[in-house]
Tab-separated table of C-alpha atoms in Angstrom:
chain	number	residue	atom	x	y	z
A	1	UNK	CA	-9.045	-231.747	39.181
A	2	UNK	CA	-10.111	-229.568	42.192
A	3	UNK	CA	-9.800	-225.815	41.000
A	4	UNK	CA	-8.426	-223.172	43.114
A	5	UNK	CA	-5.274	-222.283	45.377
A	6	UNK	CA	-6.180	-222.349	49.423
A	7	UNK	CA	-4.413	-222.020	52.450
A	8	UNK	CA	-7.156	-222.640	55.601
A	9	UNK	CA	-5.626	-221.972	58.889
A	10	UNK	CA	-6.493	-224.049	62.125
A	11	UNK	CA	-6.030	-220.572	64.140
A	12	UNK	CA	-5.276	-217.175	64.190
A	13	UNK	CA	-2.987	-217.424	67.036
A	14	UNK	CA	-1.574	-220.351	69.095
A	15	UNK	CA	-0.581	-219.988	72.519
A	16	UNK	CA	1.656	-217.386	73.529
A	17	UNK	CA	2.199	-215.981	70.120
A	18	UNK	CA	1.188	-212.971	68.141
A	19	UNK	CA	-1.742	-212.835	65.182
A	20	UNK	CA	-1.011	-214.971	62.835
A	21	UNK	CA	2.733	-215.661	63.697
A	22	UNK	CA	3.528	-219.053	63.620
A	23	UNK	CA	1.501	-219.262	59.718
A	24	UNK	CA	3.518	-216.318	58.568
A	25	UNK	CA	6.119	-218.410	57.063
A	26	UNK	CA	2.974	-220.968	55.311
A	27	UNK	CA	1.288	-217.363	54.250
A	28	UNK	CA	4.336	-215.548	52.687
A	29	UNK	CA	4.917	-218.517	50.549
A	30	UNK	CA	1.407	-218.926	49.469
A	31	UNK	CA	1.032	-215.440	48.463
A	32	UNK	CA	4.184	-214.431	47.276
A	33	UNK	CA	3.931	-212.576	43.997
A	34	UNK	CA	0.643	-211.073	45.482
A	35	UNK	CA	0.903	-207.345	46.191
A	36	UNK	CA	-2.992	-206.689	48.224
A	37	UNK	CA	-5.437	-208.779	49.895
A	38	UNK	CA	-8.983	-208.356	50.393
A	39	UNK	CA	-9.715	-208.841	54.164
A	40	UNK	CA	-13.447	-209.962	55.143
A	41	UNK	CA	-13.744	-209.091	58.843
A	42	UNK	CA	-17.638	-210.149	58.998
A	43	UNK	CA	-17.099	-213.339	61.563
A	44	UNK	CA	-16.337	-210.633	64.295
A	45	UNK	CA	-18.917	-207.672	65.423
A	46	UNK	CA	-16.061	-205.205	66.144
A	47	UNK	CA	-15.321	-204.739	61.816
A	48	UNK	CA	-13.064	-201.504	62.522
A	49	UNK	CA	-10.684	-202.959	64.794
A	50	UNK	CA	-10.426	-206.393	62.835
A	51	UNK	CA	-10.167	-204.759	60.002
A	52	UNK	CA	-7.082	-202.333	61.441
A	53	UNK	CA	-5.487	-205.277	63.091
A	54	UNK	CA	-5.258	-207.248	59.670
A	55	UNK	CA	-3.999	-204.394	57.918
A	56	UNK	CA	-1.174	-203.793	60.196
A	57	UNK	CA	0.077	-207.266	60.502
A	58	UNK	CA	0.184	-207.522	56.515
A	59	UNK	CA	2.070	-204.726	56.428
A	60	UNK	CA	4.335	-206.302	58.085
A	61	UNK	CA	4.380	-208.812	55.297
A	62	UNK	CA	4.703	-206.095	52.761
A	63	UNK	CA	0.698	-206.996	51.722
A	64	UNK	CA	-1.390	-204.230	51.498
A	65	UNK	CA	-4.825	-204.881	52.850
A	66	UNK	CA	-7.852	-203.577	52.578
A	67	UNK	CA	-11.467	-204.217	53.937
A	68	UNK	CA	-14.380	-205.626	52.264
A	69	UNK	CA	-16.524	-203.605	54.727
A	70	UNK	CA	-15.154	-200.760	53.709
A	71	UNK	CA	-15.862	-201.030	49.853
A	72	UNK	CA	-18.426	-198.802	48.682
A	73	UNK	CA	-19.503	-201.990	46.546
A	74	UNK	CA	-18.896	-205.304	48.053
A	75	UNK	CA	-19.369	-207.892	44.979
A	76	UNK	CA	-17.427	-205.667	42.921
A	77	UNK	CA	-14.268	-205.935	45.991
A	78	UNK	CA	-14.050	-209.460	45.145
A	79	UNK	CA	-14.216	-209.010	41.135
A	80	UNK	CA	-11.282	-207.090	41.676
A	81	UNK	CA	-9.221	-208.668	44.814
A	82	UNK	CA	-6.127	-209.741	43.905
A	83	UNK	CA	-6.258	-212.703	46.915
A	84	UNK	CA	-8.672	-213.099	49.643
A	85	UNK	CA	-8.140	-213.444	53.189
A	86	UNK	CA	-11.447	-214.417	55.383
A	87	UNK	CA	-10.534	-214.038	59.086
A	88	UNK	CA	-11.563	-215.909	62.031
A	89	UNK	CA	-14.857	-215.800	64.416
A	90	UNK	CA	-18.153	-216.725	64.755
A	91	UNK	CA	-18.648	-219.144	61.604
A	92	UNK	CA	-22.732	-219.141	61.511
A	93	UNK	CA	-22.518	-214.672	61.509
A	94	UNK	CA	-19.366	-214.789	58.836
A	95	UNK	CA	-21.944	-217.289	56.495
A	96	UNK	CA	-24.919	-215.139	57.258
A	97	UNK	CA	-23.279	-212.897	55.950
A	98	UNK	CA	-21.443	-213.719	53.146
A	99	UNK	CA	-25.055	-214.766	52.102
A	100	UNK	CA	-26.380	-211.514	52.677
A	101	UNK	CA	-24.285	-209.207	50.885
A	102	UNK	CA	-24.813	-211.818	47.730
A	103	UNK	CA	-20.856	-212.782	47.979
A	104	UNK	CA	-20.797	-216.527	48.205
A	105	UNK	CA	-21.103	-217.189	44.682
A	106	UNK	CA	-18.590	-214.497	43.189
A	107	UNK	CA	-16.369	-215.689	45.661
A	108	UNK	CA	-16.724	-219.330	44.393
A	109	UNK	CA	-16.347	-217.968	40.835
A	110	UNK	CA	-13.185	-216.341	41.482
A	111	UNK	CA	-11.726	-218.818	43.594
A	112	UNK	CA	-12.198	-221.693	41.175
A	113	UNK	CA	-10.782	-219.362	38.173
A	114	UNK	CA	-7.395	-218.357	40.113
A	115	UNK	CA	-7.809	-215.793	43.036
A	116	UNK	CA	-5.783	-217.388	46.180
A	117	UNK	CA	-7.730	-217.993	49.246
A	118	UNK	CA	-6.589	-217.831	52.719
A	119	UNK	CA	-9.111	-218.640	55.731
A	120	UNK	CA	-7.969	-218.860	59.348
A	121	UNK	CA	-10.991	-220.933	62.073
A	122	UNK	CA	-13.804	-219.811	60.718
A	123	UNK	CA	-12.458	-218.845	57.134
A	124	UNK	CA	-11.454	-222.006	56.940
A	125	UNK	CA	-14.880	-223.543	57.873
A	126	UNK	CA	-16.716	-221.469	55.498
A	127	UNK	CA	-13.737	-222.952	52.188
A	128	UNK	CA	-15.173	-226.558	52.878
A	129	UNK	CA	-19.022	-227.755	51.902
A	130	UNK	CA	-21.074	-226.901	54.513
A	131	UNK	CA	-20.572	-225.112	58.204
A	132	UNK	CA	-21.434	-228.688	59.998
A	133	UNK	CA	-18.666	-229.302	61.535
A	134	UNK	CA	-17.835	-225.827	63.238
A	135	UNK	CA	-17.502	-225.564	66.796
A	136	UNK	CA	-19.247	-222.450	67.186
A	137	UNK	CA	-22.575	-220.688	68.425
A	138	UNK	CA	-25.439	-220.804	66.168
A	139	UNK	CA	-25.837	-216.919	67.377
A	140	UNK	CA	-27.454	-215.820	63.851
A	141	UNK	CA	-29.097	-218.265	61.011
A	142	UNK	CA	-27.394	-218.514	58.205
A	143	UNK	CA	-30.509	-219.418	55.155
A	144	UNK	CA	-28.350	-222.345	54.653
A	145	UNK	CA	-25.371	-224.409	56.075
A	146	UNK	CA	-24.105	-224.893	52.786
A	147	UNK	CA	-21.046	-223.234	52.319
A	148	UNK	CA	-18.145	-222.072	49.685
A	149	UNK	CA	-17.428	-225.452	48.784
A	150	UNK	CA	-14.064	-224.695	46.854
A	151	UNK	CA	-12.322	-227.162	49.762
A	152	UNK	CA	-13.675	-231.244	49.293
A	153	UNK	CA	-13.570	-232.205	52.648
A	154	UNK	CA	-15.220	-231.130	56.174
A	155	UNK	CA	-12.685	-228.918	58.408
A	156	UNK	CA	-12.879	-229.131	62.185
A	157	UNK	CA	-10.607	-226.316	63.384
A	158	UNK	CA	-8.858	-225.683	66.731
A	159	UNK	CA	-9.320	-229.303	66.590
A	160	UNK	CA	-8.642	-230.973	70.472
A	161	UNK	CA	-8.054	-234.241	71.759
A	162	UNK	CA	-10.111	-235.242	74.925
A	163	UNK	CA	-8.658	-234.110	78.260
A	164	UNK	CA	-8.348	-237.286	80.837
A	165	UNK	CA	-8.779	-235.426	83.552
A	166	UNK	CA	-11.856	-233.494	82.718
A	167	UNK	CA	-15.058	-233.930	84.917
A	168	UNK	CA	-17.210	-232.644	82.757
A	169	UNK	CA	-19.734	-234.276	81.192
A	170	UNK	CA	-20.434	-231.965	77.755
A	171	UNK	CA	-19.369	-234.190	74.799
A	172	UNK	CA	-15.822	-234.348	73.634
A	173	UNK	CA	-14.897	-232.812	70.316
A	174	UNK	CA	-14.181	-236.634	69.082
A	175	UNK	CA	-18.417	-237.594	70.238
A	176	UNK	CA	-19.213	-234.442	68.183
A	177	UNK	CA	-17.676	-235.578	65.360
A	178	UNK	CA	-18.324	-239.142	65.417
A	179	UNK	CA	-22.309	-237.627	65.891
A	180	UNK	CA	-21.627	-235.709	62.804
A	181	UNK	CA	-20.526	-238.884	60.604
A	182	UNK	CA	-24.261	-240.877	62.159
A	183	UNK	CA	-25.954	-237.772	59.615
A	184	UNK	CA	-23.369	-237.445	57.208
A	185	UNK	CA	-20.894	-238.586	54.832
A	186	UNK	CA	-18.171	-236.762	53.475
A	187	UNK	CA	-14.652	-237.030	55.452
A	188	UNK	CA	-13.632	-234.441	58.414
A	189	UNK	CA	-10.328	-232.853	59.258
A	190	UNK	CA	-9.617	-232.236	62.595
A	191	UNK	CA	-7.149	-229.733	61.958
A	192	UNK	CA	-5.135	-229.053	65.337
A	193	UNK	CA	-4.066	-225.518	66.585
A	194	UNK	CA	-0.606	-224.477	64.690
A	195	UNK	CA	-1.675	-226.955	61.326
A	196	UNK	CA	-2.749	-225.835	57.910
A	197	UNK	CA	-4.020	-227.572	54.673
A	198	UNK	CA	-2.372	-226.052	51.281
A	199	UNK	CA	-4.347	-227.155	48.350
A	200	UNK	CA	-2.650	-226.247	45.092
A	201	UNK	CA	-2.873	-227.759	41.857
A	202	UNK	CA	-5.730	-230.366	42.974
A	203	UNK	CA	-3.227	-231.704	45.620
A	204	UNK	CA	-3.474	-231.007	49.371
A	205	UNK	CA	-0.742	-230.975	51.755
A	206	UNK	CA	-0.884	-231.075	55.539
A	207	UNK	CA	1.147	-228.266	57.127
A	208	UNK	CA	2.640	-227.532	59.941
A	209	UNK	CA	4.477	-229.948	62.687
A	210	UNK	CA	1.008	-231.499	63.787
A	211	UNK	CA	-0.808	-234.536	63.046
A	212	UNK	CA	-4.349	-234.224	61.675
A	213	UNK	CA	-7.596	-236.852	62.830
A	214	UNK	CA	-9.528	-237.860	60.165
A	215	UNK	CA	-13.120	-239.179	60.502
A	216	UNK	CA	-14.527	-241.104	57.928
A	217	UNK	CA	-17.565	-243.277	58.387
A	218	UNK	CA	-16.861	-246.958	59.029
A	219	UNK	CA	-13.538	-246.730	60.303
A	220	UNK	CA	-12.077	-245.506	63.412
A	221	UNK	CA	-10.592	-241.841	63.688
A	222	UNK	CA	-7.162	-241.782	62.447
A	223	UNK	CA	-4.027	-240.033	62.685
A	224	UNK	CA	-2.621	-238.259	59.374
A	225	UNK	CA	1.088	-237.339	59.472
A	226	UNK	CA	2.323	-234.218	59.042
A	227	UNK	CA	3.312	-233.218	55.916
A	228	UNK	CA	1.582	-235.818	53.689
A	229	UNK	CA	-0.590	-235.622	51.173
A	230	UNK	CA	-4.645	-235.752	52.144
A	231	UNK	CA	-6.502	-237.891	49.704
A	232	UNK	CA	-9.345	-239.198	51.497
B	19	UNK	CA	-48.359	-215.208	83.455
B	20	UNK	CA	-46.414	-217.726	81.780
B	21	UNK	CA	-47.943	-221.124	81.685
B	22	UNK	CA	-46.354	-224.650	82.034
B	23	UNK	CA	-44.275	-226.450	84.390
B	24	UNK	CA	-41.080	-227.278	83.634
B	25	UNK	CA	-37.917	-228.993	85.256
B	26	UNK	CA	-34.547	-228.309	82.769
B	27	UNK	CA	-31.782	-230.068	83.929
B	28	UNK	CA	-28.187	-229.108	82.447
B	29	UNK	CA	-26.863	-232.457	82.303
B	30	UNK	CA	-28.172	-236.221	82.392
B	31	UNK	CA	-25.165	-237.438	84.476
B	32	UNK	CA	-22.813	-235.532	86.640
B	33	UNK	CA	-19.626	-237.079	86.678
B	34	UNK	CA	-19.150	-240.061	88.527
B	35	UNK	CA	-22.911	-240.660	88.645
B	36	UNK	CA	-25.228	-242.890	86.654
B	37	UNK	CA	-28.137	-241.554	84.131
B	38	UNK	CA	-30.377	-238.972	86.304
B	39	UNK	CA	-28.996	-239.581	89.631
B	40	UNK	CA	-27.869	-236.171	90.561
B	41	UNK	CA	-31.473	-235.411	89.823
B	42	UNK	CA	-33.466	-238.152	91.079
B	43	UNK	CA	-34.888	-236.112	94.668
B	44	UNK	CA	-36.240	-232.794	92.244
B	45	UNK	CA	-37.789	-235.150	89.294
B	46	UNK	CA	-39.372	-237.490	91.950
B	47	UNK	CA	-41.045	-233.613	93.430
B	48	UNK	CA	-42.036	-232.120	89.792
B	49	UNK	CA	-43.687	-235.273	88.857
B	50	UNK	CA	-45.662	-236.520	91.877
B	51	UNK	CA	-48.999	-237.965	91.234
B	52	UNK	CA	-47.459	-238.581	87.835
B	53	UNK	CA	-47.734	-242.333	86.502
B	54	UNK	CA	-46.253	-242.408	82.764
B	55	UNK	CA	-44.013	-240.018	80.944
B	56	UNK	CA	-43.762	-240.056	77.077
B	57	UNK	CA	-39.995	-240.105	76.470
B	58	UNK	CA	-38.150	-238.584	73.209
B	59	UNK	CA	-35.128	-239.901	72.133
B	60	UNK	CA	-34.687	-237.862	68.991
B	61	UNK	CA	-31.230	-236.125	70.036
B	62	UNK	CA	-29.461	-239.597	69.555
B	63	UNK	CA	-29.476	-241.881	66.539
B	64	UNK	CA	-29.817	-244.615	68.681
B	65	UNK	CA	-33.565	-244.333	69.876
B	66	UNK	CA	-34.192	-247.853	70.583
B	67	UNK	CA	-30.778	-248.173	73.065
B	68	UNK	CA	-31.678	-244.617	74.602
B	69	UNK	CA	-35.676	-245.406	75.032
B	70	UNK	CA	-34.654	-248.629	77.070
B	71	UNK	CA	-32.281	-246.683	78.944
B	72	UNK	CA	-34.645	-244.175	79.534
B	73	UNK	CA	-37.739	-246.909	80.921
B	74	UNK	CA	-35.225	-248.669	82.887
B	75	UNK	CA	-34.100	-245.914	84.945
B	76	UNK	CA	-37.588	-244.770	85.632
B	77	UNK	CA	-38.573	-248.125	86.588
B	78	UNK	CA	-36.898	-247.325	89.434
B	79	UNK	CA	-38.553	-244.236	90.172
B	80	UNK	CA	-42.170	-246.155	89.731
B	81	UNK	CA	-42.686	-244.332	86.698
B	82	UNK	CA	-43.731	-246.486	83.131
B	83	UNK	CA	-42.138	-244.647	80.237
B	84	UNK	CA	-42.672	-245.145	76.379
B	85	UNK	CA	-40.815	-243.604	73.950
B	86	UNK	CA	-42.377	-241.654	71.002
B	87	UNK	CA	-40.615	-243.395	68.741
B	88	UNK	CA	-42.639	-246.369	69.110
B	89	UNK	CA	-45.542	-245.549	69.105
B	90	UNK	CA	-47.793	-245.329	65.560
B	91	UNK	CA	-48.657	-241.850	65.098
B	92	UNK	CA	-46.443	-239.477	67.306
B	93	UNK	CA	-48.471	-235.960	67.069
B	94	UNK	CA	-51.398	-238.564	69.013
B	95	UNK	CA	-48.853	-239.956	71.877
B	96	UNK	CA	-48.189	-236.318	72.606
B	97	UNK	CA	-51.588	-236.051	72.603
B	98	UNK	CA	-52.479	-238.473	75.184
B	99	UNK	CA	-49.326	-237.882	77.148
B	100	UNK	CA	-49.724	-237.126	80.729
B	101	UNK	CA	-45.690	-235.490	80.965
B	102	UNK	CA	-43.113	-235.635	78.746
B	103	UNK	CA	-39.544	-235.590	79.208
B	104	UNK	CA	-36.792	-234.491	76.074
B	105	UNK	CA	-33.604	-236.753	76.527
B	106	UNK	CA	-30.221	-234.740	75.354
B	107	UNK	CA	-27.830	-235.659	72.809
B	108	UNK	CA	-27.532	-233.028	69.891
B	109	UNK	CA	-29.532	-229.765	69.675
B	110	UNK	CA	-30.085	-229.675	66.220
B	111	UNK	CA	-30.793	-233.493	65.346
B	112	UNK	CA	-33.422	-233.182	67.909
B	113	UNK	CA	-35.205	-230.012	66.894
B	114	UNK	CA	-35.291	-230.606	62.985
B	115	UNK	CA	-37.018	-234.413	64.199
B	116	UNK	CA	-39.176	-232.203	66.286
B	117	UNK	CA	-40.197	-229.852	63.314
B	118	UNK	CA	-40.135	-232.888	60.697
B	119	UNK	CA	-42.154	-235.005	62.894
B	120	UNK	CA	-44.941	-232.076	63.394
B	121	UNK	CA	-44.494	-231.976	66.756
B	122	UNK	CA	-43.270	-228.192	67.406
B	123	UNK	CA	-47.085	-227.017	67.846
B	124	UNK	CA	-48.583	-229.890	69.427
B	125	UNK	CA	-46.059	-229.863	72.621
B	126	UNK	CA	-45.887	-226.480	72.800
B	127	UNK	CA	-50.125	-226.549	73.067
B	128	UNK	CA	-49.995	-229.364	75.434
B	129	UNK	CA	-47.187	-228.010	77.825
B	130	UNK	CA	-49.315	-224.833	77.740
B	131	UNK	CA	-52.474	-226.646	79.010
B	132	UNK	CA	-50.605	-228.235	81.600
B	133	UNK	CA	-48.734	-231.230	80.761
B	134	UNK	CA	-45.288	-231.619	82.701
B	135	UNK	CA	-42.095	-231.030	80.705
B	136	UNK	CA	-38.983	-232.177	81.317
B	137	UNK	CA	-35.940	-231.892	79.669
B	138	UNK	CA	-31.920	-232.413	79.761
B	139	UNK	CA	-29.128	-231.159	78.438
B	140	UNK	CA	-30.470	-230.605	74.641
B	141	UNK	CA	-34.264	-231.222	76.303
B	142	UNK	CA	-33.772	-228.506	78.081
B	143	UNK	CA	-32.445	-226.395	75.364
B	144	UNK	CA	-35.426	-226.373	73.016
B	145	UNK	CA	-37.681	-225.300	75.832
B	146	UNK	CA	-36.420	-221.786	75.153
B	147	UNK	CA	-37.217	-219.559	72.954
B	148	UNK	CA	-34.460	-220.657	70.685
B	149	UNK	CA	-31.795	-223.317	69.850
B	150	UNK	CA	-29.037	-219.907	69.055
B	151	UNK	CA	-26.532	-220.900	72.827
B	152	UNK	CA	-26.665	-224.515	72.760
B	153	UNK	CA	-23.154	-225.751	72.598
B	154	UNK	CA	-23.721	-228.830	70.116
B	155	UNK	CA	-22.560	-229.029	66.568
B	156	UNK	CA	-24.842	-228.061	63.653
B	157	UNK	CA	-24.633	-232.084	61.968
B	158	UNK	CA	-28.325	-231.190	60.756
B	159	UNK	CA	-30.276	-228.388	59.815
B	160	UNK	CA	-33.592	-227.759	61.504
B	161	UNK	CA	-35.595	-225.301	59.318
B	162	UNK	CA	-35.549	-222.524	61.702
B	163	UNK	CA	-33.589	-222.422	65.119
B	164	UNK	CA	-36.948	-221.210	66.722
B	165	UNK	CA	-37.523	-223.714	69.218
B	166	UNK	CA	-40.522	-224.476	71.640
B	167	UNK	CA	-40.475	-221.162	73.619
B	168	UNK	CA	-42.048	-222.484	76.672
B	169	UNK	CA	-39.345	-221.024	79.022
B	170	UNK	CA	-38.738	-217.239	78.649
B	171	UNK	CA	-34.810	-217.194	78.602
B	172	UNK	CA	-32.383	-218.536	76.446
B	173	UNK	CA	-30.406	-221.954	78.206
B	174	UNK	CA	-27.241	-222.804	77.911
B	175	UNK	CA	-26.618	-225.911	79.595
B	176	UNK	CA	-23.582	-227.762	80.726
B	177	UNK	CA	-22.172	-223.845	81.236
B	178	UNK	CA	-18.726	-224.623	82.460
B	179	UNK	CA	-15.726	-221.909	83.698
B	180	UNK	CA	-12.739	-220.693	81.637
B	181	UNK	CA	-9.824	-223.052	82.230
B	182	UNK	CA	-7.008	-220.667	83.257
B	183	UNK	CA	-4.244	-223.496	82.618
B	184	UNK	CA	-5.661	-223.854	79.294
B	185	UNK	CA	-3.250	-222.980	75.932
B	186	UNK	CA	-6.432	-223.477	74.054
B	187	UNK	CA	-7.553	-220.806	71.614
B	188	UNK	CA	-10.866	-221.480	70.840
B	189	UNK	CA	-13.119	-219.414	72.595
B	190	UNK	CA	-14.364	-220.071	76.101
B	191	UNK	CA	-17.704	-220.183	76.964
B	192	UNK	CA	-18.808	-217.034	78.333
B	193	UNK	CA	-16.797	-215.506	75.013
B	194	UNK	CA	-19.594	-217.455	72.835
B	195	UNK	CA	-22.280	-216.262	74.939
B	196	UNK	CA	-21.256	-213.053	75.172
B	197	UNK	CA	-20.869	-212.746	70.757
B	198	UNK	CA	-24.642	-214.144	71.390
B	199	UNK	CA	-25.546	-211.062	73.155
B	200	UNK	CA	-23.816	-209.192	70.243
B	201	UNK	CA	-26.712	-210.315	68.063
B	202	UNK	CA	-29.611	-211.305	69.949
B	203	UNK	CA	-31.420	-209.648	73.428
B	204	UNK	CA	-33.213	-212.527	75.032
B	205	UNK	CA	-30.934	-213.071	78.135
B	206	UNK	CA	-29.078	-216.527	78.697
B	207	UNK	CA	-28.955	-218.668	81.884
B	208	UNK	CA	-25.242	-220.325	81.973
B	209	UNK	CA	-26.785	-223.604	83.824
B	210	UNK	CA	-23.905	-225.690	85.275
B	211	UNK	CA	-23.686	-229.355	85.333
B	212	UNK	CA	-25.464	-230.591	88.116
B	213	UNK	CA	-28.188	-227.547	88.142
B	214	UNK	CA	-31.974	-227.402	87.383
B	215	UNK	CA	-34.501	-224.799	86.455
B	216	UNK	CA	-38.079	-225.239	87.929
B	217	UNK	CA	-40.761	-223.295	86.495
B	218	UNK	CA	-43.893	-223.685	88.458
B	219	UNK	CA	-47.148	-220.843	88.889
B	220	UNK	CA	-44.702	-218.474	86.384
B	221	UNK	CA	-42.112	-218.558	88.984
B	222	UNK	CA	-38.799	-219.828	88.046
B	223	UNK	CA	-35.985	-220.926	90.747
B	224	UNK	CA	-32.903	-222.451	90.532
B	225	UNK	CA	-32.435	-225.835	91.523
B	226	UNK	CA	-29.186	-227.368	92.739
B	227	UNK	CA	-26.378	-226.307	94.478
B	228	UNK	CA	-24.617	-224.537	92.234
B	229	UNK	CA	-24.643	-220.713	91.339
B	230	UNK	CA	-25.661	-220.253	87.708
B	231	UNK	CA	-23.777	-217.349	85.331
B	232	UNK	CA	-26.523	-214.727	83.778
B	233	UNK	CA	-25.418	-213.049	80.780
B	234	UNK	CA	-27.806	-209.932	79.779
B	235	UNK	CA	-26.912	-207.250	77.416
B	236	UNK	CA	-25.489	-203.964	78.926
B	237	UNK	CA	-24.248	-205.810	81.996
B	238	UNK	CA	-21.302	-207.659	83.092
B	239	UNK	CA	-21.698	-211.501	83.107
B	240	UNK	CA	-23.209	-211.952	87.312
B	241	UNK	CA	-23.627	-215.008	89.363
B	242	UNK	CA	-27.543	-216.104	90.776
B	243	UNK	CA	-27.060	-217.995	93.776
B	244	UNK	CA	-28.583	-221.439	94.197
B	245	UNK	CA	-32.221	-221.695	95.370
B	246	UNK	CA	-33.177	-218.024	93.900
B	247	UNK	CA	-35.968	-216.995	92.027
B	248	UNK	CA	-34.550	-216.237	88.017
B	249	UNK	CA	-36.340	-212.861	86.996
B	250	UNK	CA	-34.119	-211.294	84.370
């Protein structure tokens, strides 16, 4: 079985709607029971203000929240955390450096022996194998693309279907992926804006009111319902 | 003064255009006198298909073209090539076949002395100093995102506007480029589709007809009209 309870977010937002609004109702269920998080703002530059905006809309959630960039000891944050939530951003910075402050493999530990984990974008990214399929930047570099590896499959977030009426000639997120399968092998998610995958128990769900694609090498991308189970 | 000449083009088709079209008139001016290019197909898995794209099209601009791919010992057809020309496709597949290959140095030497570079799209991206604002997905990992440094600023090609219709939330473009600048200070040139970079003497102008965004730390992102010399 696949140890460890996640909930990865496609996005912090969608549309029109406040931080992390329309996944409060997926996130109080995941963590209830669970008194504090441990937030790790390190995908965005600003740390403060991430930081300050977390805490303030889990307060709202009765979840006290607290920054890992504000520990006077960062390894020992996560020995402690009760649950861990790893915001959005710029996925190749938030790997860099989780590598740097020495955190991915206490964070694997504790994951696999019980601590919940909640990613949104690029916190989700960083809970599957490697970074490969991330849509962002390669601003910083990470020592490797490897990643937390507590999730089994590749996660595409903010996931988007082509636009027919685009001119431009930059590839579609479907090429990039489909490029992605020509070097690799293990399944991708594209997880659309407003879905989630819960994994719990070794089982994943699809959440949300969205269909997922999936791209697996040798077939052609396919639509996964709402709801269902993902066994790929 | 910087050495080389080079012709980046953002894109290898504008839309409703075949391969190169939009460029023909400024690659028939960088390489006149010019009777064979050595063409690299590395940024697509399919090398054969691309490399007989590739020599067809330049057919038809009296211009023989091999592909590096074919030939015995690739470090030697760089070697004996009198210009060279870096097809796009994806960023990172094409610099880690660069590095693996050995062929980092021996371009970089050659360009230096005076053989003609071209490059599009993801061609045009590893002339910089780095592969950190191209826009592709990280499928592979080079061993360093240093790339050939024969152009002075960071590219980032197929640089398109925010969509203000868009519900999106992924971040635009100049939002990527602009957490770049949060972490790096080489400026970036935000090369639309259908624009060119000529560098020539150690001058560098902009080619096309379209303006081209600058980002540059300290400033706010500022448009460089078509046809103007780029000294950032």
């Amino acid at each position: 079985m696949i140890l460890g309870s996640l909930l990865l977010i496609s996005t912090s937002k969608i549309h029109g709607t406040g931080y992390l609004d329309h996944a409060e109702g997926e996130i109080r269920d995941f963590v209830s029971g669970v008194k504090s998080l441990l937030f790790v703002p390190y995908a965005l530059a600003d740390r403060d203000g991430y930081a300050d905006m977390a805490r303030e809309r889990f307060a709202r959630m009765n979840l006290s929240c607290s920054s890992i960039h504000r520990s006077a000891n960062a390894r020992k944050a996560v020995g402690m955390a009760e649950a861990i939530f790893i915001g959005g951003g710029n996925t190749f910075r938030l790997l860099k450096t989780l590598y740097d402050e020495g955190l991915v493999e206490p964070i694997r530990e504790r994951v696999k022996a019980g601590m919940r984990y909640m990613g949104a974008s690029a916190g989700s990214n960083v809970a599957g194998p490697t970074i490969r399929t991330t849509n962002d930047m390669p601003i910083v570099q990470p020592p490797s693309f490897d990643a937390l590896g507590l999730f089994p499959y590749q996660i595409n977030p903010h996931y988007i279907d082509p636009d027919p009426n685009s001119t431009h000639m930059g590839e579609t997120r479907e090429e990039r992926l489909l490029q992605y399968l020509e070097e690799n092998e293990t399944p991708v998610i594209g997880l659309r804006e407003g879905s989630m995958l819960r994994m719990e128990n070794g089982t994943i769900t699809l959440k949300g009111s969205r269909t997922a694609r999936i791209f697996q090498r040798g077939k052609a991308p396919w639509e996964l319902e709402a709801g269902s189970k993902v066994e790929l």
